[in-house]
Amino acid sequence: RDCLLSRGLGDVYKRQVILLFVSVFTAACSVSPLNQGYVAAQGIAGQVSRNPNPRVVRVSPTSHEATVAQCTEKGYAPIGFGQTWLKYEVDIQMARLFGIEKRADVVIFSVQDIGYHKNSVPAKGSQMVSGGDAFKLYEHKTTLLKTP
């Protein structure tokens, strides 16, 4: 009876294989939503080796720049910055996969709930008219750093 209620090791291994596949697929295909609005520092992208497990630091949007400044004072070099607005909140695991894809050692990540917005549709001339359902919007900032 006890063995029927507990999860076997096979299930654990299956989940690990699925997570590994998703990680490799995401990193290889550049499907990360954080890739939108990302700008790499010049002359760095091709020179750095891949870190399979970058440290991810989730901070508040107001302390994002201060945290980046603290890291650069410690000798970390920024290799890129991204800012994007999405209709959903990206989780910390997606930020980690983005860091792996971009070869970062540290990922500083913040999310801010911007609030509800309505879709806009073009009207006569250049005016935009609100219409449709309201949706929530999230601002994501991502700074990627590399050790010297």
PDB file of C-alpha atoms in Angstrom:
ATOM      1  CA  ARG A   1       0.000   0.000   0.000  1.00  0.00           C
ATOM      2  CA  ASP A   2       2.818   2.409   0.853  1.00  0.00           C
ATOM      3  CA  CYS A   3       4.460   1.995  -2.552  1.00  0.00           C
ATOM      4  CA  LEU A   4       1.211   2.956  -4.290  1.00  0.00           C
ATOM      5  CA  LEU A   5       1.051   6.288  -2.488  1.00  0.00           C
ATOM      6  CA  SER A   6       4.663   7.324  -2.958  1.00  0.00           C
ATOM      7  CA  ARG A   7       6.108   8.607  -6.171  1.00  0.00           C
ATOM      8  CA  GLY A   8       8.689   6.354  -7.767  1.00  0.00           C
ATOM      9  CA  LEU A   9      12.119   7.444  -8.915  1.00  0.00           C
ATOM     10  CA  GLY A  10      11.000   6.975 -12.511  1.00  0.00           C
ATOM     11  CA  ASP A  11       8.618   9.930 -12.205  1.00  0.00           C
ATOM     12  CA  VAL A  12      11.379  12.073 -10.731  1.00  0.00           C
ATOM     13  CA  TYR A  13      13.751  11.181 -13.570  1.00  0.00           C
ATOM     14  CA  LYS A  14      11.047  11.842 -16.181  1.00  0.00           C
ATOM     15  CA  ARG A  15      10.486  15.341 -14.768  1.00  0.00           C
ATOM     16  CA  GLN A  16      14.245  16.027 -14.811  1.00  0.00           C
ATOM     17  CA  VAL A  17      14.512  14.905 -18.440  1.00  0.00           C
ATOM     18  CA  ILE A  18      11.570  17.112 -19.413  1.00  0.00           C
ATOM     19  CA  LEU A  19      13.055  20.128 -17.589  1.00  0.00           C
ATOM     20  CA  LEU A  20      16.441  19.504 -19.210  1.00  0.00           C
ATOM     21  CA  PHE A  21      14.825  19.279 -22.662  1.00  0.00           C
ATOM     22  CA  VAL A  22      12.907  22.522 -22.102  1.00  0.00           C
ATOM     23  CA  SER A  23      16.084  24.235 -20.849  1.00  0.00           C
ATOM     24  CA  VAL A  24      18.149  23.141 -23.841  1.00  0.00           C
ATOM     25  CA  PHE A  25      15.366  23.907 -26.322  1.00  0.00           C
ATOM     26  CA  THR A  26      14.778  27.390 -24.887  1.00  0.00           C
ATOM     27  CA  ALA A  27      18.471  28.244 -24.811  1.00  0.00           C
ATOM     28  CA  ALA A  28      19.100  26.883 -28.309  1.00  0.00           C
ATOM     29  CA  CYS A  29      16.117  28.484 -30.014  1.00  0.00           C
ATOM     30  CA  SER A  30      16.200  31.981 -28.493  1.00  0.00           C
ATOM     31  CA  VAL A  31      12.483  31.877 -27.765  1.00  0.00           C
ATOM     32  CA  SER A  32      12.847  33.736 -24.491  1.00  0.00           C
ATOM     33  CA  PRO A  33      10.424  36.639 -24.212  1.00  0.00           C
ATOM     34  CA  LEU A  34      13.217  38.531 -22.441  1.00  0.00           C
ATOM     35  CA  ASN A  35      15.067  38.607 -25.775  1.00  0.00           C
ATOM     36  CA  GLN A  36      12.737  41.398 -26.928  1.00  0.00           C
ATOM     37  CA  GLY A  37      14.401  44.744 -26.320  1.00  0.00           C
ATOM     38  CA  TYR A  38      17.723  43.139 -25.327  1.00  0.00           C
ATOM     39  CA  VAL A  39      20.922  44.982 -26.290  1.00  0.00           C
ATOM     40  CA  ALA A  40      24.302  43.265 -25.881  1.00  0.00           C
ATOM     41  CA  ALA A  41      27.396  45.220 -24.896  1.00  0.00           C
ATOM     42  CA  GLN A  42      29.735  45.709 -27.844  1.00  0.00           C
ATOM     43  CA  GLY A  43      32.616  43.281 -28.312  1.00  0.00           C
ATOM     44  CA  ILE A  44      31.594  40.873 -25.538  1.00  0.00           C
ATOM     45  CA  ALA A  45      29.015  38.377 -26.816  1.00  0.00           C
ATOM     46  CA  GLY A  46      31.309  36.070 -28.772  1.00  0.00           C
ATOM     47  CA  GLN A  47      34.188  36.186 -26.276  1.00  0.00           C
ATOM     48  CA  VAL A  48      32.629  34.662 -23.181  1.00  0.00           C
ATOM     49  CA  SER A  49      32.103  31.031 -22.240  1.00  0.00           C
ATOM     50  CA  ARG A  50      28.707  29.645 -21.277  1.00  0.00           C
ATOM     51  CA  ASN A  51      27.856  29.326 -17.575  1.00  0.00           C
ATOM     52  CA  PRO A  52      25.422  26.409 -17.071  1.00  0.00           C
ATOM     53  CA  ASN A  53      24.070  27.853 -13.816  1.00  0.00           C
ATOM     54  CA  PRO A  54      24.122  31.657 -13.578  1.00  0.00           C
ATOM     55  CA  ARG A  55      23.128  33.300 -10.313  1.00  0.00           C
ATOM     56  CA  VAL A  56      19.759  35.036 -10.626  1.00  0.00           C
ATOM     57  CA  VAL A  57      19.012  37.988  -8.357  1.00  0.00           C
ATOM     58  CA  ARG A  58      15.412  39.170  -8.382  1.00  0.00           C
ATOM     59  CA  VAL A  59      15.194  42.734  -7.109  1.00  0.00           C
ATOM     60  CA  SER A  60      12.515  45.386  -6.884  1.00  0.00           C
ATOM     61  CA  PRO A  61      12.243  47.687  -9.919  1.00  0.00           C
ATOM     62  CA  THR A  62      13.377  50.670  -7.812  1.00  0.00           C
ATOM     63  CA  SER A  63      16.607  48.957  -6.723  1.00  0.00           C
ATOM     64  CA  HIS A  64      17.543  47.439 -10.101  1.00  0.00           C
ATOM     65  CA  GLU A  65      20.111  50.089 -11.087  1.00  0.00           C
ATOM     66  CA  ALA A  66      21.579  50.239  -7.568  1.00  0.00           C
ATOM     67  CA  THR A  67      22.098  46.457  -7.574  1.00  0.00           C
ATOM     68  CA  VAL A  68      23.815  46.657 -10.971  1.00  0.00           C
ATOM     69  CA  ALA A  69      26.077  49.426  -9.617  1.00  0.00           C
ATOM     70  CA  GLN A  70      27.010  47.279  -6.592  1.00  0.00           C
ATOM     71  CA  CYS A  71      27.917  44.364  -8.857  1.00  0.00           C
ATOM     72  CA  THR A  72      30.060  46.514 -11.151  1.00  0.00           C
ATOM     73  CA  GLU A  73      31.889  47.890  -8.104  1.00  0.00           C
ATOM     74  CA  LYS A  74      32.722  44.272  -7.221  1.00  0.00           C
ATOM     75  CA  GLY A  75      34.265  43.774 -10.661  1.00  0.00           C
ATOM     76  CA  TYR A  76      31.404  42.285 -12.678  1.00  0.00           C
ATOM     77  CA  ALA A  77      31.148  43.560 -16.242  1.00  0.00           C
ATOM     78  CA  PRO A  78      27.729  44.213 -17.832  1.00  0.00           C
ATOM     79  CA  ILE A  79      27.330  42.192 -21.026  1.00  0.00           C
ATOM     80  CA  GLY A  80      23.807  43.341 -21.881  1.00  0.00           C
ATOM     81  CA  PHE A  81      20.561  44.920 -20.786  1.00  0.00           C
ATOM     82  CA  GLY A  82      16.969  44.234 -21.730  1.00  0.00           C
ATOM     83  CA  GLN A  83      13.662  45.921 -21.060  1.00  0.00           C
ATOM     84  CA  THR A  84      10.376  44.573 -22.331  1.00  0.00           C
ATOM     85  CA  TRP A  85       6.658  44.855 -21.604  1.00  0.00           C
ATOM     86  CA  LEU A  86       4.603  41.678 -21.630  1.00  0.00           C
ATOM     87  CA  LYS A  87       1.032  40.666 -20.793  1.00  0.00           C
ATOM     88  CA  TYR A  88       2.321  38.120 -18.281  1.00  0.00           C
ATOM     89  CA  GLU A  89       4.988  37.951 -15.610  1.00  0.00           C
ATOM     90  CA  VAL A  90       8.113  36.019 -16.566  1.00  0.00           C
ATOM     91  CA  ASP A  91       9.328  33.751 -13.773  1.00  0.00           C
ATOM     92  CA  ILE A  92      12.811  33.467 -12.346  1.00  0.00           C
ATOM     93  CA  GLN A  93      13.479  30.177 -14.179  1.00  0.00           C
ATOM     94  CA  MET A  94      12.968  31.905 -17.538  1.00  0.00           C
ATOM     95  CA  ALA A  95      15.407  34.617 -16.412  1.00  0.00           C
ATOM     96  CA  ARG A  96      17.953  31.880 -15.565  1.00  0.00           C
ATOM     97  CA  LEU A  97      17.524  30.264 -19.004  1.00  0.00           C
ATOM     98  CA  PHE A  98      17.977  33.671 -20.625  1.00  0.00           C
ATOM     99  CA  GLY A  99      21.214  34.100 -18.653  1.00  0.00           C
ATOM    100  CA  ILE A 100      22.442  30.711 -19.872  1.00  0.00           C
ATOM    101  CA  GLU A 101      21.571  31.617 -23.458  1.00  0.00           C
ATOM    102  CA  LYS A 102      23.436  34.928 -23.250  1.00  0.00           C
ATOM    103  CA  ARG A 103      26.414  33.421 -21.378  1.00  0.00           C
ATOM    104  CA  ALA A 104      25.990  35.461 -18.187  1.00  0.00           C
ATOM    105  CA  ASP A 105      27.324  34.673 -14.719  1.00  0.00           C
ATOM    106  CA  VAL A 106      24.811  36.905 -12.933  1.00  0.00           C
ATOM    107  CA  VAL A 107      21.286  37.863 -13.993  1.00  0.00           C
ATOM    108  CA  ILE A 108      19.701  40.848 -12.269  1.00  0.00           C
ATOM    109  CA  PHE A 109      15.988  40.665 -12.909  1.00  0.00           C
ATOM    110  CA  SER A 110      13.052  42.849 -11.917  1.00  0.00           C
ATOM    111  CA  VAL A 111       9.346  42.834 -12.751  1.00  0.00           C
ATOM    112  CA  GLN A 112       6.912  45.678 -12.229  1.00  0.00           C
ATOM    113  CA  ASP A 113       3.143  45.474 -12.537  1.00  0.00           C
ATOM    114  CA  ILE A 114       2.272  48.457 -14.755  1.00  0.00           C
ATOM    115  CA  GLY A 115      -1.478  47.984 -14.374  1.00  0.00           C
ATOM    116  CA  TYR A 116      -4.372  47.362 -16.709  1.00  0.00           C
ATOM    117  CA  HIS A 117      -4.400  48.692 -20.273  1.00  0.00           C
ATOM    118  CA  LYS A 118      -6.908  48.569 -23.088  1.00  0.00           C
ATOM    119  CA  ASN A 119      -6.083  47.476 -26.586  1.00  0.00           C
ATOM    120  CA  SER A 120      -5.925  50.376 -29.035  1.00  0.00           C
ATOM    121  CA  VAL A 121      -7.121  50.247 -32.601  1.00  0.00           C
ATOM    122  CA  PRO A 122      -6.334  52.727 -35.388  1.00  0.00           C
ATOM    123  CA  ALA A 123      -9.078  55.196 -36.256  1.00  0.00           C
ATOM    124  CA  LYS A 124      -9.263  57.983 -38.850  1.00  0.00           C
ATOM    125  CA  GLY A 125      -5.988  59.838 -39.226  1.00  0.00           C
ATOM    126  CA  SER A 126      -3.285  59.030 -36.711  1.00  0.00           C
ATOM    127  CA  GLN A 127      -5.516  58.777 -33.638  1.00  0.00           C
ATOM    128  CA  MET A 128      -5.769  55.589 -31.633  1.00  0.00           C
ATOM    129  CA  VAL A 129      -9.106  54.613 -30.141  1.00  0.00           C
ATOM    130  CA  SER A 130      -9.324  52.331 -27.092  1.00  0.00           C
ATOM    131  CA  GLY A 131     -11.302  49.192 -27.622  1.00  0.00           C
ATOM    132  CA  GLY A 132     -11.454  45.590 -26.600  1.00  0.00           C
ATOM    133  CA  ASP A 133     -10.668  44.000 -23.281  1.00  0.00           C
ATOM    134  CA  ALA A 134      -8.285  45.413 -20.733  1.00  0.00           C
ATOM    135  CA  PHE A 135      -5.155  43.402 -19.990  1.00  0.00           C
ATOM    136  CA  LYS A 136      -2.482  43.554 -17.338  1.00  0.00           C
ATOM    137  CA  LEU A 137       0.978  44.706 -18.398  1.00  0.00           C
ATOM    138  CA  TYR A 138       4.310  43.878 -16.766  1.00  0.00           C
ATOM    139  CA  GLU A 139       7.623  45.679 -17.309  1.00  0.00           C
ATOM    140  CA  HIS A 140      10.655  43.375 -17.161  1.00  0.00           C
ATOM    141  CA  LYS A 141      14.227  44.622 -16.771  1.00  0.00           C
ATOM    142  CA  THR A 142      17.142  42.239 -17.136  1.00  0.00           C
ATOM    143  CA  THR A 143      20.830  43.081 -16.735  1.00  0.00           C
ATOM    144  CA  LEU A 144      23.368  40.391 -17.504  1.00  0.00           C
ATOM    145  CA  LEU A 145      26.846  40.448 -15.950  1.00  0.00           C
ATOM    146  CA  LYS A 146      30.039  38.429 -16.381  1.00  0.00           C
ATOM    147  CA  THR A 147      32.918  37.921 -13.976  1.00  0.00           C
ATOM    148  CA  PRO A 148      36.177  39.545 -15.072  1.00  0.00           C
TER     149      PRO A 148
END
